[in-house]
C-alpha cells in the first residue's frame, strides 16, 4: 500500500478495509504526507458488500477528480470487486507486484517502481 501511495500521491484517500486490518491504519498514517483520508470497513469475502462500500466512497468524489483504485492487498474477492468497478465505471487502477513492477489497470501495462521503502520505514 505504501509503495502505491508513493508512486501515485493523492490528496484524498479512501481506505476500504476489513475488520481484521482496520487497526493497522495508524502504521500508514505518518506516510500520508498531509493527505486526508477516510476508513470504511467491509466484509472482505462478500462481493456485494465490497461493491456497495466502494460505491459509497466513489459517490463522495467530485466528478472532476481523478480516481485511481489500488488493488494491492486485500482478499481476492476485494480485487475482483475493485476490478468490476474499474470496468463498470471506466476507472483506472493498479496492482503493485513483488517484482518491482506496477500493473496498470485496465491497460495491463507494466511500469517500473520508482520509489522504495527504507529499512527504517519498514521496521
Tab-separated table of N, CA and C in Angstrom:
chain	number	residue	atom	x	y	z
A	1	UNK	N	0.837	-1.193	0.000
A	1	UNK	CA	0.000	0.000	0.000
A	1	UNK	C	0.872	1.243	0.000
A	2	UNK	N	1.927	1.210	0.805
A	2	UNK	CA	2.809	2.375	0.912
A	2	UNK	C	3.497	2.687	-0.418
A	3	UNK	N	3.953	1.672	-1.118
A	3	UNK	CA	4.571	1.905	-2.434
A	3	UNK	C	3.556	2.584	-3.364
A	4	UNK	N	2.325	2.128	-3.359
A	4	UNK	CA	1.286	2.744	-4.183
A	4	UNK	C	1.068	4.201	-3.845
A	5	UNK	N	1.091	4.514	-2.553
A	5	UNK	CA	0.914	5.907	-2.127
A	5	UNK	C	2.095	6.778	-2.570
A	6	UNK	N	3.263	6.189	-2.628
A	6	UNK	CA	4.436	6.938	-3.088
A	6	UNK	C	4.436	7.096	-4.599
A	7	UNK	N	4.048	6.076	-5.299
A	7	UNK	CA	4.039	6.124	-6.765
A	7	UNK	C	2.925	7.034	-7.289
A	8	UNK	N	1.805	7.033	-6.596
A	8	UNK	CA	0.636	7.806	-7.035
A	8	UNK	C	0.115	8.649	-5.867
A	9	UNK	N	0.815	9.725	-5.524
A	9	UNK	CA	0.374	10.560	-4.396
A	9	UNK	C	-1.050	11.076	-4.608
A	10	UNK	N	-1.786	11.162	-3.519
A	10	UNK	CA	-3.181	11.598	-3.597
A	10	UNK	C	-3.457	12.649	-2.532
A	11	UNK	N	-4.434	13.489	-2.816
A	11	UNK	CA	-4.878	14.483	-1.832
A	11	UNK	C	-5.884	13.875	-0.862
A	12	UNK	N	-6.646	12.904	-1.346
A	12	UNK	CA	-7.693	12.268	-0.535
A	12	UNK	C	-7.620	10.771	-0.780
A	13	UNK	N	-7.636	9.994	0.302
A	13	UNK	CA	-7.533	8.547	0.208
A	13	UNK	C	-8.694	7.918	0.963
A	14	UNK	N	-9.351	6.979	0.312
A	14	UNK	CA	-10.422	6.211	0.943
A	14	UNK	C	-9.905	4.790	1.138
A	15	UNK	N	-9.667	4.414	2.378
A	15	UNK	CA	-9.211	3.061	2.685
A	15	UNK	C	-10.430	2.171	2.893
A	16	UNK	N	-10.550	1.136	2.073
A	16	UNK	CA	-11.599	0.137	2.243
A	16	UNK	C	-10.909	-1.049	2.911
A	17	UNK	N	-11.300	-1.355	4.131
A	17	UNK	CA	-10.567	-2.325	4.942
A	17	UNK	C	-11.501	-3.402	5.489
A	18	UNK	N	-10.888	-4.469	5.948
A	18	UNK	CA	-11.631	-5.491	6.681
A	18	UNK	C	-11.543	-5.148	8.168
A	19	UNK	N	-12.370	-5.780	8.977
A	19	UNK	CA	-12.276	-5.564	10.429
A	19	UNK	C	-10.893	-5.987	10.924
A	20	UNK	N	-10.323	-7.017	10.299
A	20	UNK	CA	-9.004	-7.518	10.697
A	20	UNK	C	-7.893	-6.497	10.455
A	21	UNK	N	-7.989	-5.764	9.347
A	21	UNK	CA	-6.923	-4.806	9.021
A	21	UNK	C	-7.224	-3.389	9.498
A	22	UNK	N	-8.391	-3.181	10.034
A	22	UNK	CA	-8.828	-1.843	10.425
A	22	UNK	C	-7.864	-1.134	11.363
A	23	UNK	N	-7.314	-1.820	12.319
A	23	UNK	CA	-6.446	-1.186	13.297
A	23	UNK	C	-5.043	-0.886	12.798
A	24	UNK	N	-4.738	-1.230	11.558
A	24	UNK	CA	-3.382	-1.050	11.038
A	24	UNK	C	-3.166	0.301	10.354
A	25	UNK	N	-4.205	1.079	10.181
A	25	UNK	CA	-4.084	2.371	9.528
A	25	UNK	C	-3.107	3.306	10.233
A	26	UNK	N	-3.022	3.323	11.558
A	26	UNK	CA	-2.032	4.201	12.202
A	26	UNK	C	-0.591	3.935	11.747
A	27	UNK	N	-0.304	2.734	11.282
A	27	UNK	CA	1.040	2.433	10.782
A	27	UNK	C	1.338	3.184	9.478
A	28	UNK	N	0.309	3.445	8.685
A	28	UNK	CA	0.465	4.112	7.386
A	28	UNK	C	0.313	5.624	7.514
A	29	UNK	N	-0.443	6.073	8.481
A	29	UNK	CA	-0.769	7.491	8.640
A	29	UNK	C	0.439	8.425	8.566
A	30	UNK	N	1.589	8.111	9.176
A	30	UNK	CA	2.735	9.031	9.093
A	30	UNK	C	3.267	9.231	7.668
A	31	UNK	N	2.887	8.362	6.747
A	31	UNK	CA	3.400	8.430	5.378
A	31	UNK	C	2.403	9.054	4.403
A	32	UNK	N	1.310	9.595	4.892
A	32	UNK	CA	0.275	10.147	4.015
A	32	UNK	C	0.590	11.556	3.521
A	33	UNK	N	1.621	12.172	4.043
A	33	UNK	CA	2.070	13.496	3.584
A	33	UNK	C	0.954	14.524	3.502
A	34	UNK	N	0.143	14.581	4.541
A	34	UNK	CA	-0.896	15.595	4.604
A	34	UNK	C	-2.185	15.256	3.876
A	35	UNK	N	-2.239	14.123	3.207
A	35	UNK	CA	-3.477	13.736	2.520
A	35	UNK	C	-4.567	13.462	3.554
A	36	UNK	N	-5.772	13.834	3.234
A	36	UNK	CA	-6.890	13.493	4.097
A	36	UNK	C	-7.334	12.081	3.751
A	37	UNK	N	-7.941	11.427	4.685
A	37	UNK	CA	-8.324	10.045	4.438
A	37	UNK	C	-9.582	9.678	5.213
A	38	UNK	N	-10.204	8.621	4.737
A	38	UNK	CA	-11.313	8.008	5.456
A	38	UNK	C	-11.054	6.507	5.466
A	39	UNK	N	-11.687	5.847	6.393
A	39	UNK	CA	-11.531	4.403	6.525
A	39	UNK	C	-12.911	3.799	6.713
A	40	UNK	N	-13.255	2.838	5.857
A	40	UNK	CA	-14.549	2.190	5.936
A	40	UNK	C	-14.327	0.682	5.875
A	41	UNK	N	-14.917	-0.028	6.801
A	41	UNK	CA	-14.776	-1.478	6.840
A	41	UNK	C	-15.875	-2.144	6.022
A	42	UNK	N	-15.505	-3.256	5.408
A	42	UNK	CA	-16.473	-4.064	4.676
A	42	UNK	C	-16.188	-5.535	4.975
A	43	UNK	N	-17.087	-6.390	4.577
A	43	UNK	CA	-16.853	-7.828	4.686
A	43	UNK	C	-15.976	-8.215	3.503
A	44	UNK	N	-14.712	-8.586	3.725
A	44	UNK	CA	-13.776	-8.812	2.636
A	44	UNK	C	-14.051	-10.072	1.817
A	45	UNK	N	-15.081	-10.829	2.204
A	45	UNK	CA	-15.427	-12.046	1.474
A	45	UNK	C	-16.820	-11.961	0.859
A	46	UNK	N	-17.440	-10.796	0.938
A	46	UNK	CA	-18.786	-10.589	0.385
A	46	UNK	C	-18.691	-9.584	-0.756
A	47	UNK	N	-18.743	-10.092	-1.978
A	47	UNK	CA	-18.583	-9.274	-3.175
A	47	UNK	C	-19.505	-8.051	-3.153
A	48	UNK	N	-20.778	-8.267	-2.848
A	48	UNK	CA	-21.741	-7.161	-2.860
A	48	UNK	C	-21.448	-6.133	-1.778
A	49	UNK	N	-21.015	-6.569	-0.616
A	49	UNK	CA	-20.638	-5.633	0.455
A	49	UNK	C	-19.476	-4.755	0.007
A	50	UNK	N	-18.507	-5.355	-0.643
A	50	UNK	CA	-17.344	-4.601	-1.117
A	50	UNK	C	-17.761	-3.590	-2.177
A	51	UNK	N	-18.560	-4.037	-3.134
A	51	UNK	CA	-19.043	-3.137	-4.199
A	51	UNK	C	-19.787	-1.950	-3.590
A	52	UNK	N	-20.722	-2.224	-2.690
A	52	UNK	CA	-21.525	-1.141	-2.095
A	52	UNK	C	-20.654	-0.188	-1.269
A	53	UNK	N	-19.682	-0.723	-0.547
A	53	UNK	CA	-18.783	0.115	0.241
A	53	UNK	C	-17.963	1.021	-0.668
A	54	UNK	N	-17.420	0.451	-1.732
A	54	UNK	CA	-16.630	1.243	-2.687
A	54	UNK	C	-17.497	2.272	-3.405
A	55	UNK	N	-18.704	1.886	-3.773
A	55	UNK	CA	-19.599	2.834	-4.455
A	55	UNK	C	-19.941	4.015	-3.554
A	56	UNK	N	-20.142	3.772	-2.269
A	56	UNK	CA	-20.412	4.887	-1.347
A	56	UNK	C	-19.227	5.847	-1.325
A	57	UNK	N	-18.018	5.316	-1.318
A	57	UNK	CA	-16.824	6.181	-1.346
A	57	UNK	C	-16.728	6.902	-2.676
A	58	UNK	N	-16.972	6.209	-3.773
A	58	UNK	CA	-16.891	6.834	-5.097
A	58	UNK	C	-17.938	7.928	-5.261
A	59	UNK	N	-19.106	7.757	-4.671
A	59	UNK	CA	-20.171	8.754	-4.794
A	59	UNK	C	-19.862	10.044	-4.037
A	60	UNK	N	-18.876	10.015	-3.148
A	60	UNK	CA	-18.469	11.212	-2.410
A	60	UNK	C	-17.405	12.016	-3.165
A	61	UNK	N	-16.932	11.488	-4.275
A	61	UNK	CA	-15.852	12.123	-5.019
A	61	UNK	C	-16.436	13.043	-6.084
A	62	UNK	N	-15.872	14.245	-6.192
A	62	UNK	CA	-16.334	15.197	-7.196
A	62	UNK	C	-16.106	14.656	-8.601
A	63	UNK	N	-16.986	15.006	-9.513
A	63	UNK	CA	-16.935	14.483	-10.882
A	63	UNK	C	-15.607	14.785	-11.578
A	64	UNK	N	-14.998	15.906	-11.305
A	64	UNK	CA	-13.754	16.276	-11.970
A	64	UNK	C	-12.497	15.676	-11.347
A	65	UNK	N	-12.638	14.994	-10.219
A	65	UNK	CA	-11.472	14.429	-9.532
A	65	UNK	C	-10.980	13.163	-10.226
A	66	UNK	N	-9.691	12.946	-10.149
A	66	UNK	CA	-9.088	11.734	-10.676
A	66	UNK	C	-9.237	10.632	-9.634
A	67	UNK	N	-9.653	9.465	-10.083
A	67	UNK	CA	-9.833	8.321	-9.199
A	67	UNK	C	-8.890	7.217	-9.657
A	68	UNK	N	-8.177	6.641	-8.715
A	68	UNK	CA	-7.247	5.556	-9.004
A	68	UNK	C	-7.411	4.520	-7.900
A	69	UNK	N	-7.795	3.318	-8.262
A	69	UNK	CA	-8.014	2.270	-7.274
A	69	UNK	C	-6.754	1.425	-7.108
A	70	UNK	N	-6.326	1.238	-5.866
A	70	UNK	CA	-5.177	0.400	-5.560
A	70	UNK	C	-5.696	-0.999	-5.242
A	71	UNK	N	-5.407	-1.952	-6.115
A	71	UNK	CA	-5.871	-3.322	-5.927
A	71	UNK	C	-4.891	-4.172	-5.137
A	72	UNK	N	-3.806	-3.571	-4.682
A	72	UNK	CA	-2.807	-4.282	-3.903
A	72	UNK	C	-3.359	-4.561	-2.512
A	73	UNK	N	-3.099	-5.723	-2.002
A	73	UNK	CA	-3.518	-6.129	-0.669
A	73	UNK	C	-4.992	-6.524	-0.704
A	74	UNK	N	-5.520	-6.890	0.406
A	74	UNK	CA	-6.913	-7.307	0.460
A	74	UNK	C	-7.096	-8.741	-0.007
A	75	UNK	N	-8.343	-9.188	0.012
A	75	UNK	CA	-8.669	-10.546	-0.426
A	75	UNK	C	-8.844	-10.577	-1.942
A	76	UNK	N	-8.864	-11.765	-2.480
A	76	UNK	CA	-9.101	-11.916	-3.925
A	76	UNK	C	-10.476	-11.388	-4.298
A	77	UNK	N	-11.457	-11.589	-3.424
A	77	UNK	CA	-12.807	-11.078	-3.684
A	77	UNK	C	-12.780	-9.550	-3.739
A	78	UNK	N	-11.980	-8.913	-2.893
A	78	UNK	CA	-11.868	-7.453	-2.921
A	78	UNK	C	-11.273	-6.986	-4.253
A	79	UNK	N	-10.268	-7.706	-4.735
A	79	UNK	CA	-9.652	-7.353	-6.023
A	79	UNK	C	-10.667	-7.525	-7.151
A	80	UNK	N	-11.431	-8.612	-7.131
A	80	UNK	CA	-12.437	-8.832	-8.171
A	80	UNK	C	-13.505	-7.735	-8.151
A	81	UNK	N	-13.908	-7.329	-6.966
A	81	UNK	CA	-14.906	-6.265	-6.851
A	81	UNK	C	-14.348	-4.951	-7.375
A	82	UNK	N	-13.110	-4.628	-7.011
A	82	UNK	CA	-12.491	-3.388	-7.492
A	82	UNK	C	-12.336	-3.424	-9.008
A	83	UNK	N	-11.926	-4.560	-9.544
A	83	UNK	CA	-11.802	-4.709	-10.998
A	83	UNK	C	-13.159	-4.500	-11.673
A	84	UNK	N	-14.198	-5.023	-11.069
A	84	UNK	CA	-15.547	-4.841	-11.603
A	84	UNK	C	-15.920	-3.363	-11.655
A	85	UNK	N	-15.584	-2.616	-10.604
A	85	UNK	CA	-15.869	-1.177	-10.585
A	85	UNK	C	-15.026	-0.429	-11.610
A	86	UNK	N	-13.793	-0.831	-11.795
A	86	UNK	CA	-12.940	-0.200	-12.806
A	86	UNK	C	-13.587	-0.331	-14.178
A	87	UNK	N	-14.092	-1.510	-14.469
A	87	UNK	CA	-14.722	-1.742	-15.770
A	87	UNK	C	-16.055	-1.001	-15.887
A	88	UNK	N	-16.922	-1.161	-14.884
A	88	UNK	CA	-18.273	-0.587	-14.996
A	88	UNK	C	-18.286	0.938	-14.936
A	89	UNK	N	-17.322	1.537	-14.242
A	89	UNK	CA	-17.293	2.994	-14.093
A	89	UNK	C	-16.191	3.658	-14.914
A	90	UNK	N	-15.527	2.875	-15.744
A	90	UNK	CA	-14.464	3.401	-16.614
A	90	UNK	C	-13.394	4.131	-15.795
A	91	UNK	N	-12.885	3.447	-14.768
A	91	UNK	CA	-11.879	3.998	-13.875
A	91	UNK	C	-10.517	3.389	-14.184
A	92	UNK	N	-9.513	3.826	-13.456
A	92	UNK	CA	-8.174	3.268	-13.564
A	92	UNK	C	-7.743	2.748	-12.214
A	93	UNK	N	-6.816	1.813	-12.248
A	93	UNK	CA	-6.295	1.252	-11.019
A	93	UNK	C	-4.915	0.689	-11.249
A	94	UNK	N	-4.393	0.075	-10.225
A	94	UNK	CA	-3.073	-0.530	-10.328
A	94	UNK	C	-2.905	-1.606	-9.270
A	95	UNK	N	-1.931	-2.472	-9.535
A	95	UNK	CA	-1.556	-3.521	-8.597
A	95	UNK	C	-0.045	-3.516	-8.483
A	96	UNK	N	0.480	-3.382	-7.277
A	96	UNK	CA	1.927	-3.384	-7.062
A	96	UNK	C	2.388	-4.834	-6.957
A	97	UNK	N	3.216	-5.249	-7.933
A	97	UNK	CA	3.774	-6.602	-7.946
A	97	UNK	C	4.997	-6.676	-7.054
A	98	UNK	N	5.350	-7.857	-6.652
A	98	UNK	CA	6.538	-8.055	-5.826
A	98	UNK	C	7.821	-8.045	-6.644
A	99	UNK	N	7.719	-7.946	-7.950
A	99	UNK	CA	8.908	-7.960	-8.813
A	99	UNK	C	9.296	-6.556	-9.282
A	100	UNK	N	9.046	-5.560	-8.463
A	100	UNK	CA	9.408	-4.164	-8.750
A	100	UNK	C	8.660	-3.559	-9.929
A	101	UNK	N	7.489	-4.074	-10.214
A	101	UNK	CA	6.640	-3.529	-11.268
A	101	UNK	C	5.260	-3.208	-10.712
A	102	UNK	N	4.602	-2.313	-11.422
A	102	UNK	CA	3.212	-1.989	-11.129
A	102	UNK	C	2.410	-2.332	-12.375
A	103	UNK	N	1.356	-3.105	-12.192
A	103	UNK	CA	0.465	-3.432	-13.293
A	103	UNK	C	-0.624	-2.374	-13.335
A	104	UNK	N	-0.680	-1.627	-14.430
A	104	UNK	CA	-1.708	-0.596	-14.596
A	104	UNK	C	-2.976	-1.248	-15.142
A	105	UNK	N	-4.093	-0.871	-14.593
A	105	UNK	CA	-5.372	-1.449	-14.982
A	105	UNK	C	-6.297	-0.338	-15.447
A	106	UNK	N	-6.951	-0.438	-16.559
A	106	UNK	CA	-7.227	-1.625	-17.345
A	106	UNK	C	-6.249	-1.891	-18.501
A	107	UNK	N	-5.232	-1.078	-18.686
A	107	UNK	CA	-4.355	-1.236	-19.857
A	107	UNK	C	-3.446	-2.462	-19.759
A	108	UNK	N	-3.209	-2.963	-18.550
A	108	UNK	CA	-2.318	-4.101	-18.287
A	108	UNK	C	-0.871	-3.818	-18.669
A	109	UNK	N	-0.507	-2.543	-18.706
A	109	UNK	CA	0.891	-2.168	-18.933
A	109	UNK	C	1.655	-2.319	-17.630
A	110	UNK	N	2.937	-2.636	-17.759
A	110	UNK	CA	3.806	-2.703	-16.589
A	110	UNK	C	4.627	-1.428	-16.496
A	111	UNK	N	4.784	-0.951	-15.292
A	111	UNK	CA	5.562	0.258	-15.018
A	111	UNK	C	6.543	-0.091	-13.897
A	112	UNK	N	7.790	0.294	-14.061
A	112	UNK	CA	8.792	0.055	-13.020
A	112	UNK	C	8.472	0.903	-11.786
A	113	UNK	N	8.679	0.341	-10.613
A	113	UNK	CA	8.519	1.085	-9.371
A	113	UNK	C	9.679	2.060	-9.245
A	114	UNK	N	9.357	3.320	-8.980
A	114	UNK	CA	10.373	4.370	-8.874
A	114	UNK	C	10.743	4.671	-7.423
A	115	UNK	N	9.871	4.348	-6.505
A	115	UNK	CA	10.076	4.664	-5.092
A	115	UNK	C	10.328	3.388	-4.304
A	116	UNK	N	10.951	3.545	-3.175
A	116	UNK	CA	11.182	2.391	-2.329
A	116	UNK	C	10.859	2.730	-0.877
A	117	UNK	N	11.014	1.729	-0.049
A	117	UNK	CA	10.780	1.890	1.382
A	117	UNK	C	12.101	1.570	2.071
A	118	UNK	N	12.531	2.458	2.925
A	118	UNK	CA	13.792	2.216	3.647
A	118	UNK	C	13.561	1.128	4.708
A	119	UNK	N	14.654	0.557	5.170
A	119	UNK	CA	14.558	-0.461	6.222
A	119	UNK	C	13.955	0.155	7.484
A	120	UNK	N	14.338	1.383	7.781
A	120	UNK	CA	13.795	2.067	8.966
A	120	UNK	C	12.271	2.206	8.849
A	121	UNK	N	11.793	2.618	7.657
A	121	UNK	CA	10.344	2.761	7.454
A	121	UNK	C	9.646	1.402	7.570
A	122	UNK	N	10.274	0.386	7.013
A	122	UNK	CA	9.705	-0.949	7.038
A	122	UNK	C	9.547	-1.442	8.474
A	123	UNK	N	10.535	-1.159	9.273
A	123	UNK	CA	10.518	-1.612	10.657
A	123	UNK	C	9.528	-0.784	11.468
